[in-house]
mmCIF file of C-alpha atoms in Angstrom:
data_model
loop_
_atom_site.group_PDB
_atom_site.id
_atom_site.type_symbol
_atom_site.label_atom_id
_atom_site.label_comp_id
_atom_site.label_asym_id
_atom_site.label_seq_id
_atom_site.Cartn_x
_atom_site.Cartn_y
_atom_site.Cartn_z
ATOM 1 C CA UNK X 1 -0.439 -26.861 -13.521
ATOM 2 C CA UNK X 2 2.412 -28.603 -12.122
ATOM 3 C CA UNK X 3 1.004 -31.947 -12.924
ATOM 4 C CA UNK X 4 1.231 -30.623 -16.480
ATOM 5 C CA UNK X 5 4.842 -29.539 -15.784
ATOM 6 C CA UNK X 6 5.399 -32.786 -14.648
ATOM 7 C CA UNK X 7 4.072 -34.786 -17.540
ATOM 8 C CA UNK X 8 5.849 -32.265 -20.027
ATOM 9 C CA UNK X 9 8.801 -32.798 -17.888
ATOM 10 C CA UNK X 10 8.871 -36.256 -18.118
ATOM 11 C CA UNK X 11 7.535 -36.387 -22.099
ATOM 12 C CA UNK X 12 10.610 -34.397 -23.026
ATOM 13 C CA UNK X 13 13.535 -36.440 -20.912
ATOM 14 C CA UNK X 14 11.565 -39.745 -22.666
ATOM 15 C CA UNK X 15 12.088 -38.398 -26.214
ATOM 16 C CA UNK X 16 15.780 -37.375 -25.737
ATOM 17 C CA UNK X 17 18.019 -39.832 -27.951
ATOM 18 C CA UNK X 18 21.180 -41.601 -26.153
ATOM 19 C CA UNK X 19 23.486 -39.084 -24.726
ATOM 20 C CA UNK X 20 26.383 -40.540 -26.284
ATOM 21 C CA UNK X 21 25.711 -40.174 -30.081
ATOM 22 C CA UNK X 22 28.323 -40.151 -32.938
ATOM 23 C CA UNK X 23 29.258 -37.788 -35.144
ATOM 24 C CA UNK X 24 26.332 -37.365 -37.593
ATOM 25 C CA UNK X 25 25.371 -36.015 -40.818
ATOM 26 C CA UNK X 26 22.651 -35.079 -42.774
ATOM 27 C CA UNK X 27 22.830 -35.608 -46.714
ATOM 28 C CA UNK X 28 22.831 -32.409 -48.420
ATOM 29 C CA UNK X 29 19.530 -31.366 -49.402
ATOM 30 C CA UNK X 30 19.024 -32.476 -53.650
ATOM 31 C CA UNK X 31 18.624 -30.078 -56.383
ATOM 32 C CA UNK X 32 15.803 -28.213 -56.279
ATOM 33 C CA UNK X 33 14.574 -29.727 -52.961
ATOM 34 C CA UNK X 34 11.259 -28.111 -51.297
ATOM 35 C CA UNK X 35 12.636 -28.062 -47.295
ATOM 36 C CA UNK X 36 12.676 -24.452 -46.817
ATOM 37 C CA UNK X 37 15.996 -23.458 -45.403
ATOM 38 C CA UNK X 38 14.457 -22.675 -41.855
ATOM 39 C CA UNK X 39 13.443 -25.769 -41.561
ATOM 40 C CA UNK X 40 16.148 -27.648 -43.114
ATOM 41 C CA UNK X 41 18.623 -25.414 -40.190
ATOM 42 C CA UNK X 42 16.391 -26.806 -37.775
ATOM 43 C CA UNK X 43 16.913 -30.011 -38.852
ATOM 44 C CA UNK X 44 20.114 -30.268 -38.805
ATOM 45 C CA UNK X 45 20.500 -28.376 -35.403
ATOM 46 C CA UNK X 46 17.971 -31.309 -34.468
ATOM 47 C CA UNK X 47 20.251 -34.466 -36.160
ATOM 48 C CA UNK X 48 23.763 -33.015 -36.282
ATOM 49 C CA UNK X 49 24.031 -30.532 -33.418
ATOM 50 C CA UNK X 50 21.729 -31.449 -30.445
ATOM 51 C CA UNK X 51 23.421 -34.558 -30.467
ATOM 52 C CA UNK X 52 26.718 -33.542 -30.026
ATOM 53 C CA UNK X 53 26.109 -30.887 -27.426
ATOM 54 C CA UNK X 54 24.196 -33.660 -25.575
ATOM 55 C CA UNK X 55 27.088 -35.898 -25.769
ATOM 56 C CA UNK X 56 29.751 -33.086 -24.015
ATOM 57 C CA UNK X 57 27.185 -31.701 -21.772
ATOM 58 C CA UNK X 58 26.739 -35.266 -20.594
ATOM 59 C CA UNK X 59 31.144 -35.723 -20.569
ATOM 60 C CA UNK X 60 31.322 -32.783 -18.063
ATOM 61 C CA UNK X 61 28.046 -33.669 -15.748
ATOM 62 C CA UNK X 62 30.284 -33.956 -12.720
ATOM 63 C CA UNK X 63 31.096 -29.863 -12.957
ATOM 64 C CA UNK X 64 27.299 -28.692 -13.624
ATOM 65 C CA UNK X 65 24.996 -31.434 -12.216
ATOM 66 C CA UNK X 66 22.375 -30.471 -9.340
ATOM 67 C CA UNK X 67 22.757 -31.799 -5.871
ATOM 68 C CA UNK X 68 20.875 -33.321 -3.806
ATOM 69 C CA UNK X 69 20.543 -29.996 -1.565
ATOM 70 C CA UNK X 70 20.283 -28.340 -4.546
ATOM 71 C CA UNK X 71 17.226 -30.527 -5.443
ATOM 72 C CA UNK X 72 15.903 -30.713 -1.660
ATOM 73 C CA UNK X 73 15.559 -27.001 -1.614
ATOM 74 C CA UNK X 74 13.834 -26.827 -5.165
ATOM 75 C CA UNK X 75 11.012 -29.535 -4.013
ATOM 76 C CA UNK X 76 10.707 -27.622 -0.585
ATOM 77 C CA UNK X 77 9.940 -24.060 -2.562
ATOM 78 C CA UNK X 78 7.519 -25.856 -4.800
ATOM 79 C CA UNK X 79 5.611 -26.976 -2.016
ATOM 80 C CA UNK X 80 5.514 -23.752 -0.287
ATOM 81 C CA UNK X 81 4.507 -22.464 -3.630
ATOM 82 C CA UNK X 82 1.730 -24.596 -3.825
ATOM 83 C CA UNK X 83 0.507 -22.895 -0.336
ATOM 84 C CA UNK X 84 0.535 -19.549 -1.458
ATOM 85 C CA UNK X 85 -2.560 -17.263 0.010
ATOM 86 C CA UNK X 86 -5.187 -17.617 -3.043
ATOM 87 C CA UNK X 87 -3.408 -20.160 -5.268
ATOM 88 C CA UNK X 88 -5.199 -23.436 -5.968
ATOM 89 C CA UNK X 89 -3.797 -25.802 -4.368
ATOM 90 C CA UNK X 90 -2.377 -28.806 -6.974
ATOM 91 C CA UNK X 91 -3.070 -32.444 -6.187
ATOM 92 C CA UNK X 92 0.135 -33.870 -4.567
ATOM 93 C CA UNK X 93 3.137 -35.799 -6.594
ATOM 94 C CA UNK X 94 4.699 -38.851 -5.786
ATOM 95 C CA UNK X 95 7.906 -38.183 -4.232
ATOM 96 C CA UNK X 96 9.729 -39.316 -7.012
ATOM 97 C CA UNK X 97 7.898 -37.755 -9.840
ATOM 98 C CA UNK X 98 8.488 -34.294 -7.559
ATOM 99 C CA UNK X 99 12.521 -34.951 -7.189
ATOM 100 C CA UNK X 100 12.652 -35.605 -10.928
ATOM 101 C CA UNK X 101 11.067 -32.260 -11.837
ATOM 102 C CA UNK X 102 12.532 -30.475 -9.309
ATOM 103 C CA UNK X 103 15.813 -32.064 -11.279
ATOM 104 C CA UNK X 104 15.022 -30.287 -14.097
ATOM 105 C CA UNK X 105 14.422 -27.058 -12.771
ATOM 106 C CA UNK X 106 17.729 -27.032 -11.198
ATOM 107 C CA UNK X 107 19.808 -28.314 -13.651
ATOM 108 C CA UNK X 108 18.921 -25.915 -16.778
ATOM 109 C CA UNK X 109 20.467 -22.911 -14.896
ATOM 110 C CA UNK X 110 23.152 -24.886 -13.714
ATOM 111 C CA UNK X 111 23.744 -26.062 -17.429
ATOM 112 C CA UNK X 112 23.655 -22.878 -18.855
ATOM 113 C CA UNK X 113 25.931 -21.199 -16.191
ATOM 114 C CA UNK X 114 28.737 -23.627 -16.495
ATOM 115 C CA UNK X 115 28.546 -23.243 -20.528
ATOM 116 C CA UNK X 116 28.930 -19.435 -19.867
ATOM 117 C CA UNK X 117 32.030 -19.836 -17.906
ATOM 118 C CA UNK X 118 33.564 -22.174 -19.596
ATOM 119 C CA UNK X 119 32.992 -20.059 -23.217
ATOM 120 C CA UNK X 120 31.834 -16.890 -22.295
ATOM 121 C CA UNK X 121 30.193 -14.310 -24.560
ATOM 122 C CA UNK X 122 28.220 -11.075 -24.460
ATOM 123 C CA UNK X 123 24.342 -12.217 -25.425
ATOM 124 C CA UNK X 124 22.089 -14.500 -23.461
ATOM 125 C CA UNK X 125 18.504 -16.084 -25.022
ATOM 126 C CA UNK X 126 15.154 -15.459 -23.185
ATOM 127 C CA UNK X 127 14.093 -18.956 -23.843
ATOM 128 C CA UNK X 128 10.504 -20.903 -22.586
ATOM 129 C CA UNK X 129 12.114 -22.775 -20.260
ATOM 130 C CA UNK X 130 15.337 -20.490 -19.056
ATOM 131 C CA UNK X 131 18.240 -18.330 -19.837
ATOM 132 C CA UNK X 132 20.146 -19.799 -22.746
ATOM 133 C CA UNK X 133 23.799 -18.880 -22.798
ATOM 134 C CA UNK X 134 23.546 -18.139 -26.328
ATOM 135 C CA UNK X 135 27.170 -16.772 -27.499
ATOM 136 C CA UNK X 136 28.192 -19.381 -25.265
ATOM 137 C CA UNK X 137 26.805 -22.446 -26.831
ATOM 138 C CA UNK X 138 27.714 -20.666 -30.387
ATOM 139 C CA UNK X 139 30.865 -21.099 -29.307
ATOM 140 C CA UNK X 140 30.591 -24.769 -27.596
ATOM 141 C CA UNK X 141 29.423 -25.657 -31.337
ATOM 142 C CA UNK X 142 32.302 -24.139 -33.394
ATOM 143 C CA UNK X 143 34.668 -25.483 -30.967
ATOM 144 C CA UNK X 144 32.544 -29.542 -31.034
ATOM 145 C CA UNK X 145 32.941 -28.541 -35.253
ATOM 146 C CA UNK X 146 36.642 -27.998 -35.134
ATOM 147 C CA UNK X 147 37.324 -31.736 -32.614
ATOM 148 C CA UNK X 148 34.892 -33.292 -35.721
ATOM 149 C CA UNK X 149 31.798 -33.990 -33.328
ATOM 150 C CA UNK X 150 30.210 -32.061 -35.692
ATOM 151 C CA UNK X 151 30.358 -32.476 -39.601
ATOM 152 C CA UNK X 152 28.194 -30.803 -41.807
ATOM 153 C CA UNK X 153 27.736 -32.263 -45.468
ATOM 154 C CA UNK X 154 28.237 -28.730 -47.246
ATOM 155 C CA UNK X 155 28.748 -25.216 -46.413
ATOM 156 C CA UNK X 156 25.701 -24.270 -47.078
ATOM 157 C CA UNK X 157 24.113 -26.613 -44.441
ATOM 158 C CA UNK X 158 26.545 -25.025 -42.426
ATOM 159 C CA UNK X 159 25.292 -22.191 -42.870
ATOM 160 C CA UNK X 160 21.700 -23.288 -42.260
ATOM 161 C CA UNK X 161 22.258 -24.851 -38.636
ATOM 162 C CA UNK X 162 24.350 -22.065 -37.701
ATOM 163 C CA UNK X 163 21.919 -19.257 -38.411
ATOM 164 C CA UNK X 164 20.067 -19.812 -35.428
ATOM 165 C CA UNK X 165 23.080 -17.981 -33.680
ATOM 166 C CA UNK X 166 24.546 -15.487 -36.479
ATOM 167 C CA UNK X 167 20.664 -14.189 -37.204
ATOM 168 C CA UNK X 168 19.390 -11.133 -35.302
ATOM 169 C CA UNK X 169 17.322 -12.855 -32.297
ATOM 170 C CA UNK X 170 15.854 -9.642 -31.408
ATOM 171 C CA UNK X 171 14.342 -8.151 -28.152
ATOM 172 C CA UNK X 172 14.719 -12.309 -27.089
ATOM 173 C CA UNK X 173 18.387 -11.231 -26.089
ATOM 174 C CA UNK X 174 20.259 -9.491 -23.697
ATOM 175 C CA UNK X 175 23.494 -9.516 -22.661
ATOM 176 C CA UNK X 176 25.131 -11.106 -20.276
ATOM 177 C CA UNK X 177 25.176 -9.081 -16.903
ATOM 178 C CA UNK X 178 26.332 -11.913 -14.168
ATOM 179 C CA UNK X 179 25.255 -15.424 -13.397
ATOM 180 C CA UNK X 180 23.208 -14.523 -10.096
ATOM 181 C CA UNK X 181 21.296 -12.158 -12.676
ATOM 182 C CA UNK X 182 21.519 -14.195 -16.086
ATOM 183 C CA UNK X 183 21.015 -17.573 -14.449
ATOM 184 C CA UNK X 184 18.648 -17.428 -11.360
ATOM 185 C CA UNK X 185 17.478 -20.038 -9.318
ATOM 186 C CA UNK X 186 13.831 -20.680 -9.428
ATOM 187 C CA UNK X 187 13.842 -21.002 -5.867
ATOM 188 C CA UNK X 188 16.097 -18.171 -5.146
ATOM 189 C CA UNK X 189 12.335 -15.760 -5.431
ATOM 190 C CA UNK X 190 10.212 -16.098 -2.686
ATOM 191 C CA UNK X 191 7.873 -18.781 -4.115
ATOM 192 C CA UNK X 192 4.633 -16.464 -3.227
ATOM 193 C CA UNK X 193 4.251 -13.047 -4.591
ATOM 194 C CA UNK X 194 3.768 -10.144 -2.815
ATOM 195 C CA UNK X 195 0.321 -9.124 -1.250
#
């Protein structure tokens, strides 16, 4: 399983464009064009708005980044998970490989923290890989669309790549209760559960 993480890990930080993008748009979608809207909002949350929130997230790395304790204690509890009483044991990562995931694991809490300080907000995302500070990046992307890091071609593409945070997410939300209980550490559980 973690050798999956790993690769998946890896596969994901490969595919990511260069952090420092420009301002992009997307032509409008023609006349009569067959993209259904969903997928045309994902789209342009894809070209227009990933990029920009890359770029800024990348800009204030020095106030969210994990340390190196931060990423010593991560790889520790992943190997004590990996001894748990009647888990298979997993076949042992290069060092490196093991820092790098460990990396990852740290540094999406960490992310999403220091975007809910810095913009606040009432609802947080149950997401596949972590808590998304969801009111919080809503907010990270009207302010990036008001410095022009983000231009959309029309208003109704605007309204497209925005939907993802005006819509009714659902039972996926919550709201925001306090970082120790919004944005836990992996490695703040005890990395084997109870007996």
């Amino acid at each position: 399983m973690l050798r999956f993480v790993a690769i998946l890990v890896i596969a994901l930080i490969a595919s990511m464009p260069a952090w420092s993008t420009p301002p992009t748009t997307v032509p409008p979608a023609s006349a009569g064009a067959t993209v259904d809207d969903s997928a045309r909002g994902d789209e342009l949350r894809r070209t227009v708005v990933a990029p920009a929130l890359r770029a800024w997230f990348e800009a204030h790395r020095d106030e969210w980044a994990p340390t190196e304790a931060e990423i010593d204690r991560m790889v520790a509890w992943t190997h004590e998970a990996n001894r748990c009483p009647g888990r298979e044991p997993t076949p042992a990562l290069d060092a490196e490989v093991s820092r790098q995931i460990a990396t990852a694991f740290v540094a999406g809490p960490k992310r999403q923290r220091f975007l809910q300080r810095r913009f606040g907000g009432k609802r947080v995302l149950w997401q596949q890989f972590g808590v998304e500070a969801f009111d919080a990046t809503y907010r990270l992307v009207l302010s990036l669309e008001k410095e022009g890091q983000i231009v959309f071609a029309t208003p109704a593409d605007r309204a497209l790549a925005l939907d993802y945070w005006t819509r009714d997410q659902g039972a996926w939300t919550s709201d925001y209760k306090s970082d120790d209980e919004s944005f836990r550490m992996v490695y703040d559980a005890p990395p084997c559960p109870p007996e």
